[in-house]
Short mmCIF file of N, CA and C in Angstrom, two decimals:
data_model
loop_
_atom_site.label_atom_id
_atom_site.label_comp_id
_atom_site.label_asym_id
_atom_site.label_seq_id
_atom_site.Cartn_x
_atom_site.Cartn_y
_atom_site.Cartn_z
N GLN A 1 5.74 -4.87 -17.32
CA GLN A 1 4.96 -4.85 -16.08
C GLN A 1 5.26 -3.56 -15.32
N VAL A 2 4.21 -2.88 -14.91
CA VAL A 2 4.35 -1.62 -14.19
C VAL A 2 4.50 -1.90 -12.71
N GLN A 3 5.63 -1.52 -12.15
CA GLN A 3 5.83 -1.76 -10.72
C GLN A 3 6.95 -0.91 -10.16
N LEU A 4 6.94 -0.78 -8.84
CA LEU A 4 8.03 -0.16 -8.10
C LEU A 4 8.83 -1.26 -7.44
N VAL A 5 10.12 -1.19 -7.60
CA VAL A 5 11.01 -2.20 -7.04
C VAL A 5 11.91 -1.52 -6.01
N GLN A 6 11.91 -2.06 -4.81
CA GLN A 6 12.62 -1.45 -3.71
C GLN A 6 13.77 -2.33 -3.28
N SER A 7 14.88 -1.72 -2.89
CA SER A 7 16.01 -2.48 -2.38
C SER A 7 16.64 -1.72 -1.21
N GLY A 8 17.49 -2.41 -0.50
CA GLY A 8 18.10 -1.85 0.69
C GLY A 8 17.40 -2.38 1.93
N GLY A 9 17.67 -1.79 3.04
CA GLY A 9 17.07 -2.25 4.28
C GLY A 9 17.95 -3.28 4.96
N GLY A 10 17.48 -3.78 6.08
CA GLY A 10 18.22 -4.78 6.82
C GLY A 10 18.33 -4.42 8.28
N LEU A 11 19.33 -5.02 8.92
CA LEU A 11 19.55 -4.82 10.35
C LEU A 11 20.72 -3.87 10.56
N VAL A 12 20.54 -2.88 11.42
CA VAL A 12 21.59 -1.91 11.70
C VAL A 12 21.54 -1.55 13.18
N GLN A 13 22.69 -1.20 13.73
CA GLN A 13 22.75 -0.81 15.14
C GLN A 13 22.28 0.64 15.29
N PRO A 14 21.81 0.98 16.47
CA PRO A 14 21.43 2.38 16.72
C PRO A 14 22.59 3.32 16.41
N GLY A 15 22.25 4.43 15.77
CA GLY A 15 23.26 5.37 15.33
C GLY A 15 23.81 5.10 13.95
N GLY A 16 23.47 3.95 13.40
CA GLY A 16 23.96 3.58 12.08
C GLY A 16 23.17 4.21 10.96
N HIS A 17 23.49 3.79 9.74
CA HIS A 17 22.82 4.37 8.59
C HIS A 17 22.51 3.30 7.56
N LEU A 18 21.48 3.57 6.76
CA LEU A 18 21.08 2.73 5.65
C LEU A 18 20.56 3.61 4.53
N THR A 19 20.63 3.08 3.31
CA THR A 19 20.02 3.76 2.17
C THR A 19 19.06 2.81 1.48
N LEU A 20 17.84 3.29 1.30
CA LEU A 20 16.82 2.54 0.55
C LEU A 20 16.75 3.09 -0.86
N THR A 21 16.54 2.20 -1.82
CA THR A 21 16.42 2.60 -3.22
C THR A 21 15.07 2.17 -3.76
N CYS A 22 14.45 3.05 -4.50
CA CYS A 22 13.18 2.77 -5.16
C CYS A 22 13.39 3.00 -6.65
N ALA A 23 13.03 2.01 -7.45
CA ALA A 23 13.18 2.11 -8.90
C ALA A 23 11.89 1.68 -9.57
N SER A 24 11.67 2.21 -10.74
CA SER A 24 10.44 1.87 -11.46
C SER A 24 10.73 0.92 -12.61
N SER A 25 9.72 0.14 -12.92
CA SER A 25 9.76 -0.76 -14.07
C SER A 25 8.48 -0.57 -14.85
N GLY A 26 8.62 -0.29 -16.14
CA GLY A 26 7.43 -0.13 -16.97
C GLY A 26 6.86 1.28 -17.04
N PHE A 27 7.40 2.19 -16.28
CA PHE A 27 6.99 3.59 -16.34
C PHE A 27 8.13 4.46 -15.79
N ALA A 28 8.01 5.77 -16.00
CA ALA A 28 9.08 6.69 -15.61
C ALA A 28 8.81 7.28 -14.24
N LEU A 29 9.55 6.81 -13.25
CA LEU A 29 9.42 7.35 -11.90
C LEU A 29 9.76 8.83 -11.85
N ASP A 30 10.62 9.28 -12.78
CA ASP A 30 11.02 10.68 -12.81
C ASP A 30 9.85 11.61 -13.12
N ASP A 31 8.74 11.07 -13.59
CA ASP A 31 7.57 11.89 -13.91
C ASP A 31 6.60 12.04 -12.74
N TYR A 32 6.99 11.54 -11.57
CA TYR A 32 6.08 11.55 -10.42
C TYR A 32 6.74 12.14 -9.17
N ALA A 33 5.88 12.69 -8.32
CA ALA A 33 6.31 12.92 -6.94
C ALA A 33 6.41 11.55 -6.28
N VAL A 34 7.40 11.37 -5.42
CA VAL A 34 7.66 10.06 -4.82
C VAL A 34 7.74 10.20 -3.31
N GLY A 35 7.08 9.30 -2.64
CA GLY A 35 7.10 9.32 -1.18
C GLY A 35 7.65 8.04 -0.59
N TRP A 36 8.14 8.16 0.63
CA TRP A 36 8.55 7.01 1.43
C TRP A 36 7.63 6.94 2.64
N PHE A 37 7.25 5.72 2.98
CA PHE A 37 6.35 5.46 4.09
C PHE A 37 6.92 4.33 4.93
N ARG A 38 6.40 4.17 6.12
CA ARG A 38 6.80 3.05 6.95
C ARG A 38 5.63 2.59 7.80
N GLN A 39 5.69 1.32 8.17
CA GLN A 39 4.66 0.74 9.03
C GLN A 39 5.32 -0.15 10.06
N ALA A 40 5.21 0.25 11.29
CA ALA A 40 5.74 -0.54 12.40
C ALA A 40 4.67 -1.53 12.87
N PRO A 41 5.07 -2.61 13.52
CA PRO A 41 4.09 -3.59 13.99
C PRO A 41 3.02 -2.96 14.88
N GLY A 42 1.78 -3.22 14.56
CA GLY A 42 0.67 -2.71 15.35
C GLY A 42 0.34 -1.26 15.14
N LYS A 43 1.02 -0.63 14.18
CA LYS A 43 0.79 0.80 13.93
C LYS A 43 0.32 1.01 12.50
N GLU A 44 -0.28 2.17 12.28
CA GLU A 44 -0.71 2.51 10.93
C GLU A 44 0.49 2.94 10.08
N ARG A 45 0.34 2.79 8.78
CA ARG A 45 1.37 3.25 7.86
C ARG A 45 1.45 4.77 7.93
N GLU A 46 2.67 5.29 8.01
CA GLU A 46 2.85 6.73 8.10
C GLU A 46 3.80 7.24 7.03
N GLY A 47 3.55 8.46 6.60
CA GLY A 47 4.44 9.09 5.64
C GLY A 47 5.72 9.53 6.31
N VAL A 48 6.84 9.28 5.66
CA VAL A 48 8.15 9.62 6.20
C VAL A 48 8.73 10.81 5.46
N SER A 49 8.65 10.77 4.13
CA SER A 49 9.24 11.83 3.34
C SER A 49 8.63 11.82 1.95
N CYS A 50 8.75 12.97 1.29
CA CYS A 50 8.26 13.04 -0.08
C CYS A 50 9.08 14.04 -0.87
N LEU A 51 9.23 13.76 -2.15
CA LEU A 51 9.96 14.61 -3.08
C LEU A 51 9.01 14.95 -4.23
N SER A 52 8.86 16.22 -4.50
CA SER A 52 7.94 16.64 -5.55
C SER A 52 8.42 16.22 -6.93
N GLU A 53 7.52 16.27 -7.87
CA GLU A 53 7.83 15.82 -9.23
C GLU A 53 9.01 16.57 -9.83
N ASN A 54 9.04 17.88 -9.61
CA ASN A 54 10.11 18.69 -10.19
C ASN A 54 11.30 18.88 -9.25
N ASN A 55 11.30 18.11 -8.16
CA ASN A 55 12.41 18.13 -7.22
C ASN A 55 12.60 19.48 -6.53
N ASP A 56 11.55 20.30 -6.53
CA ASP A 56 11.69 21.62 -5.93
C ASP A 56 11.15 21.68 -4.51
N ASN A 57 10.66 20.56 -4.00
CA ASN A 57 10.13 20.55 -2.64
C ASN A 57 10.33 19.17 -2.02
N THR A 58 10.87 19.18 -0.81
CA THR A 58 10.98 17.95 -0.03
C THR A 58 10.25 18.15 1.29
N VAL A 59 9.63 17.09 1.76
CA VAL A 59 8.88 17.12 3.00
C VAL A 59 9.34 15.95 3.86
N TYR A 60 9.46 16.21 5.15
CA TYR A 60 9.86 15.15 6.08
C TYR A 60 8.93 15.14 7.29
N ALA A 61 8.66 13.96 7.77
CA ALA A 61 7.95 13.84 9.04
C ALA A 61 8.84 14.40 10.15
N HIS A 62 8.21 14.93 11.16
CA HIS A 62 8.97 15.55 12.26
C HIS A 62 9.94 14.55 12.89
N SER A 63 9.53 13.31 12.95
CA SER A 63 10.34 12.29 13.64
C SER A 63 11.65 11.96 12.91
N VAL A 64 11.74 12.30 11.63
CA VAL A 64 12.95 11.94 10.87
C VAL A 64 13.68 13.16 10.33
N LYS A 65 13.12 14.33 10.53
CA LYS A 65 13.72 15.54 9.97
C LYS A 65 15.13 15.73 10.52
N GLY A 66 16.06 16.02 9.62
CA GLY A 66 17.45 16.20 10.02
C GLY A 66 18.26 14.92 10.01
N ARG A 67 17.56 13.78 9.90
CA ARG A 67 18.27 12.49 9.89
C ARG A 67 18.10 11.76 8.56
N PHE A 68 16.96 11.93 7.91
CA PHE A 68 16.68 11.26 6.65
C PHE A 68 16.77 12.26 5.51
N THR A 69 17.21 11.77 4.34
CA THR A 69 17.29 12.61 3.15
C THR A 69 16.73 11.86 1.96
N ILE A 70 15.80 12.48 1.26
CA ILE A 70 15.23 11.90 0.04
C ILE A 70 15.86 12.58 -1.16
N SER A 71 16.14 11.81 -2.20
CA SER A 71 16.75 12.39 -3.38
C SER A 71 16.52 11.48 -4.58
N ARG A 72 16.65 12.06 -5.74
CA ARG A 72 16.61 11.25 -6.96
C ARG A 72 18.04 10.85 -7.32
N GLY A 73 18.17 9.67 -7.91
CA GLY A 73 19.47 9.19 -8.28
C GLY A 73 19.94 9.76 -9.60
N THR A 74 21.25 9.63 -9.87
CA THR A 74 21.78 10.05 -11.17
C THR A 74 21.34 9.05 -12.25
N VAL A 75 21.04 7.85 -11.83
CA VAL A 75 20.45 6.88 -12.75
C VAL A 75 18.97 7.20 -12.87
N LYS A 76 18.47 7.21 -14.06
CA LYS A 76 17.07 7.58 -14.28
C LYS A 76 16.12 6.69 -13.52
N ASN A 77 15.03 7.32 -13.06
CA ASN A 77 13.91 6.59 -12.47
C ASN A 77 14.26 5.86 -11.18
N THR A 78 15.14 6.47 -10.40
CA THR A 78 15.45 5.95 -9.07
C THR A 78 15.31 7.06 -8.04
N VAL A 79 14.91 6.69 -6.85
CA VAL A 79 14.80 7.61 -5.72
C VAL A 79 15.39 6.92 -4.51
N PHE A 80 16.15 7.68 -3.74
CA PHE A 80 16.81 7.14 -2.55
C PHE A 80 16.21 7.73 -1.28
N LEU A 81 16.32 6.99 -0.22
CA LEU A 81 16.08 7.50 1.12
C LEU A 81 17.32 7.15 1.94
N ARG A 82 18.10 8.17 2.25
CA ARG A 82 19.27 7.98 3.07
C ARG A 82 18.84 8.21 4.52
N MET A 83 19.11 7.22 5.36
CA MET A 83 18.68 7.29 6.76
C MET A 83 19.91 7.25 7.65
N ASN A 84 20.15 8.35 8.35
CA ASN A 84 21.27 8.46 9.27
C ASN A 84 20.79 8.45 10.72
N ASP A 85 21.72 8.20 11.62
CA ASP A 85 21.43 8.24 13.06
C ASP A 85 20.16 7.44 13.38
N LEU A 86 20.12 6.22 12.89
CA LEU A 86 18.91 5.41 13.06
C LEU A 86 18.68 5.06 14.52
N ARG A 87 17.41 5.00 14.87
CA ARG A 87 16.99 4.74 16.25
C ARG A 87 16.08 3.50 16.27
N PRO A 88 15.98 2.84 17.40
CA PRO A 88 15.09 1.66 17.47
C PRO A 88 13.66 1.98 17.02
N GLU A 89 13.19 3.18 17.27
CA GLU A 89 11.83 3.54 16.87
C GLU A 89 11.68 3.73 15.35
N ASP A 90 12.79 3.67 14.61
CA ASP A 90 12.71 3.70 13.15
C ASP A 90 12.44 2.30 12.59
N THR A 91 12.45 1.30 13.43
CA THR A 91 12.19 -0.07 12.98
C THR A 91 10.79 -0.18 12.39
N ALA A 92 10.73 -0.65 11.15
CA ALA A 92 9.45 -0.74 10.44
C ALA A 92 9.68 -1.38 9.08
N VAL A 93 8.58 -1.69 8.40
CA VAL A 93 8.65 -2.02 6.98
C VAL A 93 8.51 -0.70 6.22
N TYR A 94 9.43 -0.46 5.34
CA TYR A 94 9.45 0.79 4.57
C TYR A 94 8.96 0.53 3.14
N PHE A 95 8.21 1.50 2.63
CA PHE A 95 7.64 1.41 1.29
C PHE A 95 7.93 2.71 0.54
N CYS A 96 8.09 2.61 -0.76
CA CYS A 96 8.06 3.82 -1.57
C CYS A 96 6.76 3.80 -2.39
N ALA A 97 6.39 4.96 -2.87
CA ALA A 97 5.12 5.08 -3.59
C ALA A 97 5.14 6.29 -4.49
N THR A 98 4.36 6.23 -5.54
CA THR A 98 4.19 7.39 -6.40
C THR A 98 2.97 8.19 -5.92
N HIS A 99 3.12 9.50 -5.90
CA HIS A 99 2.01 10.36 -5.56
C HIS A 99 1.34 10.85 -6.83
N ILE A 100 0.02 11.03 -6.76
CA ILE A 100 -0.70 11.49 -7.94
C ILE A 100 -0.71 13.00 -8.04
N SER A 101 -0.22 13.68 -7.01
CA SER A 101 -0.10 15.14 -7.07
C SER A 101 0.95 15.62 -6.08
N ASP A 102 1.55 16.75 -6.39
CA ASP A 102 2.52 17.34 -5.47
C ASP A 102 1.84 17.75 -4.16
N TYR A 103 0.57 18.12 -4.23
CA TYR A 103 -0.14 18.52 -3.00
C TYR A 103 -0.24 17.34 -2.04
N LEU A 104 -0.65 16.17 -2.54
CA LEU A 104 -0.74 15.00 -1.67
C LEU A 104 0.63 14.60 -1.16
N CYS A 105 1.64 14.79 -1.99
CA CYS A 105 3.01 14.54 -1.56
C CYS A 105 3.35 15.43 -0.37
N SER A 106 3.03 16.71 -0.48
CA SER A 106 3.38 17.66 0.58
C SER A 106 2.66 17.35 1.89
N GLN A 107 1.56 16.64 1.80
CA GLN A 107 0.79 16.25 2.99
C GLN A 107 1.21 14.89 3.52
N LEU A 108 2.17 14.24 2.86
CA LEU A 108 2.58 12.86 3.20
C LEU A 108 1.35 11.96 3.24
N SER A 109 0.48 12.18 2.29
CA SER A 109 -0.77 11.43 2.24
C SER A 109 -0.54 9.98 1.82
N ASN A 110 -1.38 9.09 2.38
CA ASN A 110 -1.36 7.68 1.98
C ASN A 110 -2.15 7.44 0.69
N ASP A 111 -2.74 8.47 0.16
CA ASP A 111 -3.49 8.35 -1.09
C ASP A 111 -2.49 8.42 -2.24
N VAL A 112 -2.00 7.25 -2.63
CA VAL A 112 -0.92 7.19 -3.61
C VAL A 112 -1.34 6.39 -4.83
N GLY A 113 -0.47 6.45 -5.86
CA GLY A 113 -0.77 5.71 -7.08
C GLY A 113 -0.34 4.26 -7.00
N SER A 114 0.95 4.04 -6.74
CA SER A 114 1.49 2.69 -6.70
C SER A 114 2.40 2.53 -5.50
N TRP A 115 2.39 1.31 -4.93
CA TRP A 115 3.25 0.97 -3.79
C TRP A 115 4.34 0.00 -4.22
N SER A 116 5.47 0.11 -3.53
CA SER A 116 6.50 -0.91 -3.70
C SER A 116 6.16 -2.10 -2.82
N GLN A 117 7.02 -3.12 -2.88
CA GLN A 117 6.74 -4.35 -2.12
C GLN A 117 7.07 -4.21 -0.64
N GLY A 118 7.86 -3.22 -0.29
CA GLY A 118 8.24 -3.01 1.10
C GLY A 118 9.50 -3.77 1.47
N THR A 119 10.24 -3.20 2.43
CA THR A 119 11.45 -3.85 2.91
C THR A 119 11.61 -3.56 4.40
N GLN A 120 12.11 -4.54 5.13
CA GLN A 120 12.23 -4.42 6.57
C GLN A 120 13.49 -3.65 6.94
N VAL A 121 13.34 -2.70 7.83
CA VAL A 121 14.47 -2.01 8.46
C VAL A 121 14.36 -2.27 9.96
N THR A 122 15.40 -2.85 10.52
CA THR A 122 15.42 -3.15 11.95
C THR A 122 16.62 -2.46 12.58
N VAL A 123 16.35 -1.66 13.58
CA VAL A 123 17.41 -0.93 14.30
C VAL A 123 17.49 -1.52 15.70
N SER A 124 18.58 -2.23 15.94
CA SER A 124 18.71 -2.93 17.21
C SER A 124 20.17 -3.23 17.50
N SER A 125 20.51 -3.22 18.78
CA SER A 125 21.87 -3.58 19.16
C SER A 125 21.95 -5.07 19.48
#
């Protein structure tokens, strides 16, 4: 079965950190540009970060730049999103996705190939 499987997330206090993991099943995630997205209640889904297929370009939304880091894992077909200095406004359901091109990745476009199931991240004291 071809799918993206996401893990991580949960409840964290402001200033804390979390790492989200995205892994593929049935296909090689390493062959794709990979993006992270989030959707807060009542808001549209927005691109957070993206990593190009060849790992030579990373893109971050202005709101998370300097706090979030996207990377591929040493284990094949995994991608991480390390989130530091979390703020209440980071609260959302987070998704990973495969991009069909590095260009769409660089634009943090919602035009993606496959979505993960999503996981809740809540930043609250």
